[in-house]
mmCIF file of C-alpha atoms in Angstrom:
data_model
loop_
_atom_site.group_PDB
_atom_site.id
_atom_site.type_symbol
_atom_site.label_atom_id
_atom_site.label_comp_id
_atom_site.label_asym_id
_atom_site.label_seq_id
_atom_site.Cartn_x
_atom_site.Cartn_y
_atom_site.Cartn_z
ATOM 1 C CA MET A 46 -7.453 -15.328 -9.059
ATOM 2 C CA THR A 47 -5.569 -17.090 -6.313
ATOM 3 C CA ALA A 48 -6.174 -19.301 -3.338
ATOM 4 C CA THR A 49 -6.435 -16.640 -0.747
ATOM 5 C CA ARG A 50 -8.911 -16.618 2.184
ATOM 6 C CA ILE A 51 -10.006 -13.086 1.274
ATOM 7 C CA ASP A 52 -11.762 -12.497 -2.013
ATOM 8 C CA PHE A 53 -10.219 -9.301 -3.070
ATOM 9 C CA ARG A 54 -12.539 -8.968 -5.981
ATOM 10 C CA LYS A 55 -15.229 -8.024 -3.392
ATOM 11 C CA THR A 56 -13.456 -4.896 -2.201
ATOM 12 C CA LYS A 57 -15.628 -1.833 -2.287
ATOM 13 C CA PHE A 58 -15.051 1.773 -1.732
ATOM 14 C CA LEU A 59 -15.808 2.936 1.901
ATOM 15 C CA ILE A 60 -14.668 6.638 2.470
ATOM 16 C CA SER A 61 -12.481 9.445 1.270
ATOM 17 C CA ALA A 62 -10.799 11.605 3.864
ATOM 18 C CA PRO A 63 -8.698 14.819 3.499
ATOM 19 C CA ASP A 64 -6.447 13.999 6.372
ATOM 20 C CA ILE A 65 -5.579 11.528 9.188
ATOM 21 C CA ALA A 66 -8.040 13.196 11.728
ATOM 22 C CA HIS A 67 -10.954 12.559 9.437
ATOM 23 C CA LEU A 68 -10.230 8.870 9.391
ATOM 24 C CA ASP A 69 -10.550 8.660 13.085
ATOM 25 C CA LYS A 70 -13.951 10.461 12.973
ATOM 26 C CA HIS A 71 -15.558 8.488 10.150
ATOM 27 C CA LEU A 72 -14.096 4.990 10.512
ATOM 28 C CA PRO A 73 -15.249 2.505 13.225
ATOM 29 C CA GLY A 74 -12.368 3.328 15.587
ATOM 30 C CA ASP A 75 -8.708 2.308 15.182
ATOM 31 C CA THR A 76 -9.772 -1.306 15.035
ATOM 32 C CA GLY A 77 -9.564 -4.347 12.767
ATOM 33 C CA VAL A 78 -6.821 -4.503 10.073
ATOM 34 C CA GLU A 79 -5.706 -1.933 7.609
ATOM 35 C CA ILE A 80 -3.177 -2.399 4.758
ATOM 36 C CA ALA A 81 -1.817 0.900 3.487
ATOM 37 C CA PHE A 82 -0.725 1.528 -0.197
ATOM 38 C CA ALA A 83 1.775 4.295 -0.376
ATOM 39 C CA GLY A 84 4.116 5.566 -3.255
ATOM 40 C CA ARG A 85 5.177 8.501 -5.372
ATOM 41 C CA SER A 86 2.539 10.017 -7.529
ATOM 42 C CA ASN A 87 3.627 8.265 -10.674
ATOM 43 C CA ALA A 88 4.151 4.825 -9.216
ATOM 44 C CA GLY A 89 1.089 3.260 -10.585
ATOM 45 C CA LYS A 90 -0.746 2.890 -7.279
ATOM 46 C CA SER A 91 -4.368 3.088 -8.559
ATOM 47 C CA SER A 92 -3.652 0.852 -11.426
ATOM 48 C CA ALA A 93 -2.168 -1.685 -8.988
ATOM 49 C CA LEU A 94 -5.245 -1.574 -6.822
ATOM 50 C CA ASN A 95 -7.600 -2.006 -9.791
ATOM 51 C CA ALA A 96 -5.525 -5.066 -10.988
ATOM 52 C CA LEU A 97 -5.347 -6.642 -7.626
ATOM 53 C CA THR A 98 -9.091 -6.433 -7.106
ATOM 54 C CA GLU A 99 -10.048 -7.126 -10.757
ATOM 55 C CA GLN A 100 -12.019 -3.975 -10.858
ATOM 56 C CA LYS A 101 -11.372 -1.320 -13.556
ATOM 57 C CA ASN A 102 -12.702 1.725 -11.540
ATOM 58 C CA LEU A 103 -12.147 0.932 -7.912
ATOM 59 C CA ALA A 104 -9.298 3.338 -7.563
ATOM 60 C CA ARG A 105 -9.433 6.300 -10.027
ATOM 61 C CA THR A 106 -6.477 6.687 -12.248
ATOM 62 C CA SER A 107 -5.375 10.091 -13.546
ATOM 63 C CA LYS A 108 -3.291 11.230 -16.348
ATOM 64 C CA THR A 109 -2.097 13.998 -13.961
ATOM 65 C CA PRO A 110 -0.413 12.107 -11.029
ATOM 66 C CA GLY A 111 -0.948 13.598 -7.695
ATOM 67 C CA ARG A 112 -4.067 15.423 -8.541
ATOM 68 C CA THR A 113 -6.201 13.794 -6.015
ATOM 69 C CA GLN A 114 -4.811 14.411 -2.407
ATOM 70 C CA LEU A 115 -7.279 12.270 -0.394
ATOM 71 C CA ILE A 116 -6.954 9.145 1.640
ATOM 72 C CA ASN A 117 -9.251 6.472 -0.022
ATOM 73 C CA VAL A 118 -10.443 3.595 2.133
ATOM 74 C CA PHE A 119 -11.788 0.443 0.675
ATOM 75 C CA GLU A 120 -13.525 -2.268 2.737
ATOM 76 C CA LEU A 121 -12.692 -6.016 2.316
ATOM 77 C CA ASP A 122 -15.144 -7.063 5.048
ATOM 78 C CA GLU A 123 -16.336 -5.602 8.352
ATOM 79 C CA GLN A 124 -12.809 -5.823 10.003
ATOM 80 C CA ARG A 125 -10.390 -5.486 7.092
ATOM 81 C CA ARG A 126 -9.526 -2.445 4.803
ATOM 82 C CA LEU A 127 -7.165 -1.290 2.263
ATOM 83 C CA VAL A 128 -6.063 2.386 2.517
ATOM 84 C CA ASP A 129 -4.862 4.223 -0.567
ATOM 85 C CA LEU A 130 -2.634 7.038 0.776
ATOM 86 C CA PRO A 131 -2.060 10.200 -1.406
ATOM 87 C CA GLY A 132 0.857 10.027 -3.694
ATOM 88 C CA TYR A 133 4.013 11.702 -2.334
ATOM 89 C CA GLY A 134 6.580 13.642 -4.350
ATOM 90 C CA PHE A 135 4.051 15.359 -6.437
ATOM 91 C CA ALA A 136 5.516 18.279 -8.281
ATOM 92 C CA GLN A 137 2.644 20.621 -8.807
ATOM 93 C CA VAL A 138 1.857 21.228 -5.126
ATOM 94 C CA PRO A 139 3.201 23.991 -2.821
ATOM 95 C CA LEU A 140 6.054 22.985 -0.474
ATOM 96 C CA ALA A 141 3.967 23.701 2.543
ATOM 97 C CA MET A 142 1.366 21.071 1.447
ATOM 98 C CA LYS A 143 4.029 18.557 0.677
ATOM 99 C CA LEU A 144 5.515 18.921 4.219
ATOM 100 C CA LYS A 145 2.065 18.733 5.738
ATOM 101 C CA TRP A 146 1.467 15.432 3.881
ATOM 102 C CA GLN A 147 4.796 14.021 4.848
ATOM 103 C CA GLU A 148 4.000 14.817 8.328
ATOM 104 C CA SER A 149 0.563 13.207 8.092
ATOM 105 C CA LEU A 150 1.959 10.051 6.407
ATOM 106 C CA GLY A 151 4.540 9.640 9.125
ATOM 107 C CA GLU A 152 1.879 10.100 11.742
ATOM 108 C CA TYR A 153 -0.433 7.467 10.196
ATOM 109 C CA LEU A 154 2.280 4.988 9.975
ATOM 110 C CA GLN A 155 3.412 5.540 13.516
ATOM 111 C CA LYS A 156 0.156 5.869 15.252
ATOM 112 C CA ARG A 157 -2.396 3.755 13.426
ATOM 113 C CA ALA A 158 -2.570 0.648 15.698
ATOM 114 C CA CYS A 159 -4.748 -1.314 13.260
ATOM 115 C CA LEU A 160 -2.054 -1.024 10.492
ATOM 116 C CA SER A 161 -0.994 -4.645 9.607
ATOM 117 C CA GLY A 162 1.286 -3.890 6.554
ATOM 118 C CA VAL A 163 2.338 -1.212 4.100
ATOM 119 C CA VAL A 164 2.901 -1.659 0.418
ATOM 120 C CA VAL A 165 5.340 0.863 -0.850
ATOM 121 C CA LEU A 166 4.951 1.084 -4.598
ATOM 122 C CA MET A 167 7.943 2.193 -6.806
ATOM 123 C CA ASP A 168 8.354 2.389 -10.576
ATOM 124 C CA ILE A 169 10.896 -0.380 -11.258
ATOM 125 C CA ARG A 170 12.777 2.057 -13.478
ATOM 126 C CA HIS A 171 13.236 4.610 -10.489
ATOM 127 C CA PRO A 172 13.309 2.687 -7.191
ATOM 128 C CA LEU A 173 14.308 3.874 -3.728
ATOM 129 C CA LYS A 174 13.975 7.581 -3.984
ATOM 130 C CA ASP A 175 14.404 9.464 -0.650
ATOM 131 C CA LEU A 176 10.755 9.480 0.202
ATOM 132 C CA ASP A 177 10.394 5.782 -0.535
ATOM 133 C CA LEU A 178 13.133 4.970 1.768
ATOM 134 C CA GLN A 179 11.697 7.307 4.307
ATOM 135 C CA MET A 180 8.255 5.449 4.114
ATOM 136 C CA ILE A 181 10.035 2.122 4.549
ATOM 137 C CA GLU A 182 12.125 3.348 7.587
ATOM 138 C CA TRP A 183 8.972 4.816 9.272
ATOM 139 C CA ALA A 184 7.077 1.590 8.818
ATOM 140 C CA VAL A 185 9.783 -0.704 10.016
ATOM 141 C CA ALA A 186 10.529 1.606 12.902
ATOM 142 C CA SER A 187 6.913 1.098 13.994
ATOM 143 C CA GLU A 188 7.321 -2.729 13.467
ATOM 144 C CA ILE A 189 5.002 -2.809 10.464
ATOM 145 C CA PRO A 190 6.044 -5.190 7.665
ATOM 146 C CA VAL A 191 6.548 -3.621 4.210
ATOM 147 C CA LEU A 192 6.093 -5.006 0.699
ATOM 148 C CA ALA A 193 8.377 -3.009 -1.637
ATOM 149 C CA LEU A 194 6.402 -3.432 -4.888
ATOM 150 C CA LEU A 195 8.407 -2.628 -8.068
ATOM 151 C CA THR A 196 5.614 -1.618 -10.470
ATOM 152 C CA LYS A 197 5.486 -1.341 -14.338
ATOM 153 C CA ALA A 198 7.770 -4.473 -14.458
ATOM 154 C CA ASP A 199 6.535 -4.967 -18.062
ATOM 155 C CA LYS A 200 8.519 -1.866 -19.114
ATOM 156 C CA LEU A 201 11.771 -3.820 -18.581
ATOM 157 C CA PRO A 202 13.112 -6.990 -20.285
ATOM 158 C CA GLN A 203 13.374 -10.005 -17.971
ATOM 159 C CA SER A 204 17.189 -9.771 -17.346
ATOM 160 C CA ALA A 205 16.938 -6.026 -16.545
ATOM 161 C CA LYS A 206 13.773 -6.509 -14.365
ATOM 162 C CA MET A 207 15.482 -9.319 -12.146
ATOM 163 C CA LYS A 208 18.772 -7.255 -11.987
ATOM 164 C CA THR A 209 16.682 -4.325 -10.482
ATOM 165 C CA VAL A 210 14.782 -6.555 -8.055
ATOM 166 C CA ASN A 211 17.988 -8.110 -6.799
ATOM 167 C CA GLU A 212 19.602 -4.719 -6.472
ATOM 168 C CA VAL A 213 16.642 -3.351 -4.454
ATOM 169 C CA ARG A 214 16.684 -6.477 -2.316
ATOM 170 C CA LYS A 215 20.409 -6.017 -1.508
ATOM 171 C CA ALA A 216 19.726 -2.309 -0.724
ATOM 172 C CA LEU A 217 17.067 -3.238 1.813
ATOM 173 C CA VAL A 218 18.756 -6.296 3.305
ATOM 174 C CA ASP A 219 19.549 -4.523 6.575
ATOM 175 C CA PHE A 220 15.721 -4.400 7.360
ATOM 176 C CA GLY A 221 15.699 -8.208 7.396
ATOM 177 C CA ASP A 222 12.330 -9.998 7.322
ATOM 178 C CA TRP A 223 10.468 -6.712 7.763
ATOM 179 C CA VAL A 224 10.724 -5.899 4.028
ATOM 180 C CA ARG A 225 9.945 -8.124 1.030
ATOM 181 C CA VAL A 226 10.715 -6.974 -2.459
ATOM 182 C CA GLU A 227 8.530 -8.088 -5.640
ATOM 183 C CA PRO A 228 8.087 -6.972 -9.090
ATOM 184 C CA PHE A 229 4.626 -6.280 -10.380
ATOM 185 C CA SER A 230 2.923 -5.303 -13.621
ATOM 186 C CA SER A 231 -0.724 -4.163 -13.600
ATOM 187 C CA LEU A 232 -0.837 -4.641 -17.369
ATOM 188 C CA LYS A 233 0.622 -8.170 -17.564
ATOM 189 C CA GLY A 234 -0.396 -9.505 -14.061
ATOM 190 C CA THR A 235 3.331 -10.168 -13.151
ATOM 191 C CA GLY A 236 3.604 -10.845 -9.396
ATOM 192 C CA LYS A 237 -0.109 -10.768 -8.724
ATOM 193 C CA PRO A 238 -0.405 -14.110 -6.995
ATOM 194 C CA LYS A 239 2.633 -13.342 -4.657
ATOM 195 C CA VAL A 240 1.290 -9.947 -3.800
ATOM 196 C CA LEU A 241 -2.265 -11.379 -2.981
ATOM 197 C CA ALA A 242 -0.744 -14.020 -0.801
ATOM 198 C CA ILE A 243 1.107 -11.342 1.131
ATOM 199 C CA LEU A 244 -1.967 -9.159 1.562
ATOM 200 C CA ASP A 245 -3.913 -12.195 2.600
ATOM 201 C CA GLU A 246 -1.294 -12.994 5.153
ATOM 202 C CA TRP A 247 -1.426 -9.529 6.606
ATOM 203 C CA CYS A 248 -5.212 -9.650 6.659
ATOM 204 C CA HIS A 249 -5.039 -12.586 9.230
ATOM 205 C CA PRO A 250 -2.801 -11.587 12.153
ATOM 206 C CA ALA A 251 -2.692 -14.063 15.027
ATOM 207 C CA TRP A 252 -4.768 -11.835 17.313
ATOM 208 C CA LEU A 253 -7.606 -11.422 14.717
ATOM 209 C CA GLU A 254 -7.508 -15.096 13.821
ATOM 210 C CA GLN A 255 -8.137 -15.811 17.640
ATOM 211 C CA GLU A 256 -11.017 -13.340 17.780
ATOM 212 C CA ASP A 257 -12.611 -14.918 14.614
ATOM 213 C CA ASN A 258 -12.335 -18.369 16.066
ATOM 214 C CA GLU A 259 -13.811 -17.305 19.445
ATOM 215 C CA GLN A 260 -16.736 -15.678 17.661
ATOM 216 C CA GLY A 261 -17.059 -18.674 15.268
#
């Protein structure tokens, strides 16, 4: 695994919700820490979650991207959660539903006070589409750090992979330290230790560390 304070292998499913309002009703308030995973429907989000937690079926993968339009919440411990947001950019969905989800995703990023970080997953062969940039802009505007995760890195040779990583870093340089860019492969494990280290960092914001120390 890696030397993180959180054992991500112990992640467990908590709840599915059709929209943001249902989260507020069924979660223990807007408290603790949440890390959101967002990306286009074909970005390999479920595969990444399964690989990071070393669980084959934690997040359901589908041969038809975008089929499941639910928010799936996974528990790390009593105060920390991973939130799998529905894939955006899905083709086989009416425009009105797409617009509704764009609005809901923006609302989640802007209003969820416990959100500690956002992982925006992009296929390394097709990065920085309009909705990807919109997600990043929403998060940074709300002062939430972003990990731009370039998935399926095994699909490119090393030289092409690093060329793309550097191009994406250059394209996002104006966001400064708010955005980090890393390559990732669910199949090969590329980038896994770095990603887990970033997630672990986000799981331990200063205010929560202080609470833990006071309770300890």
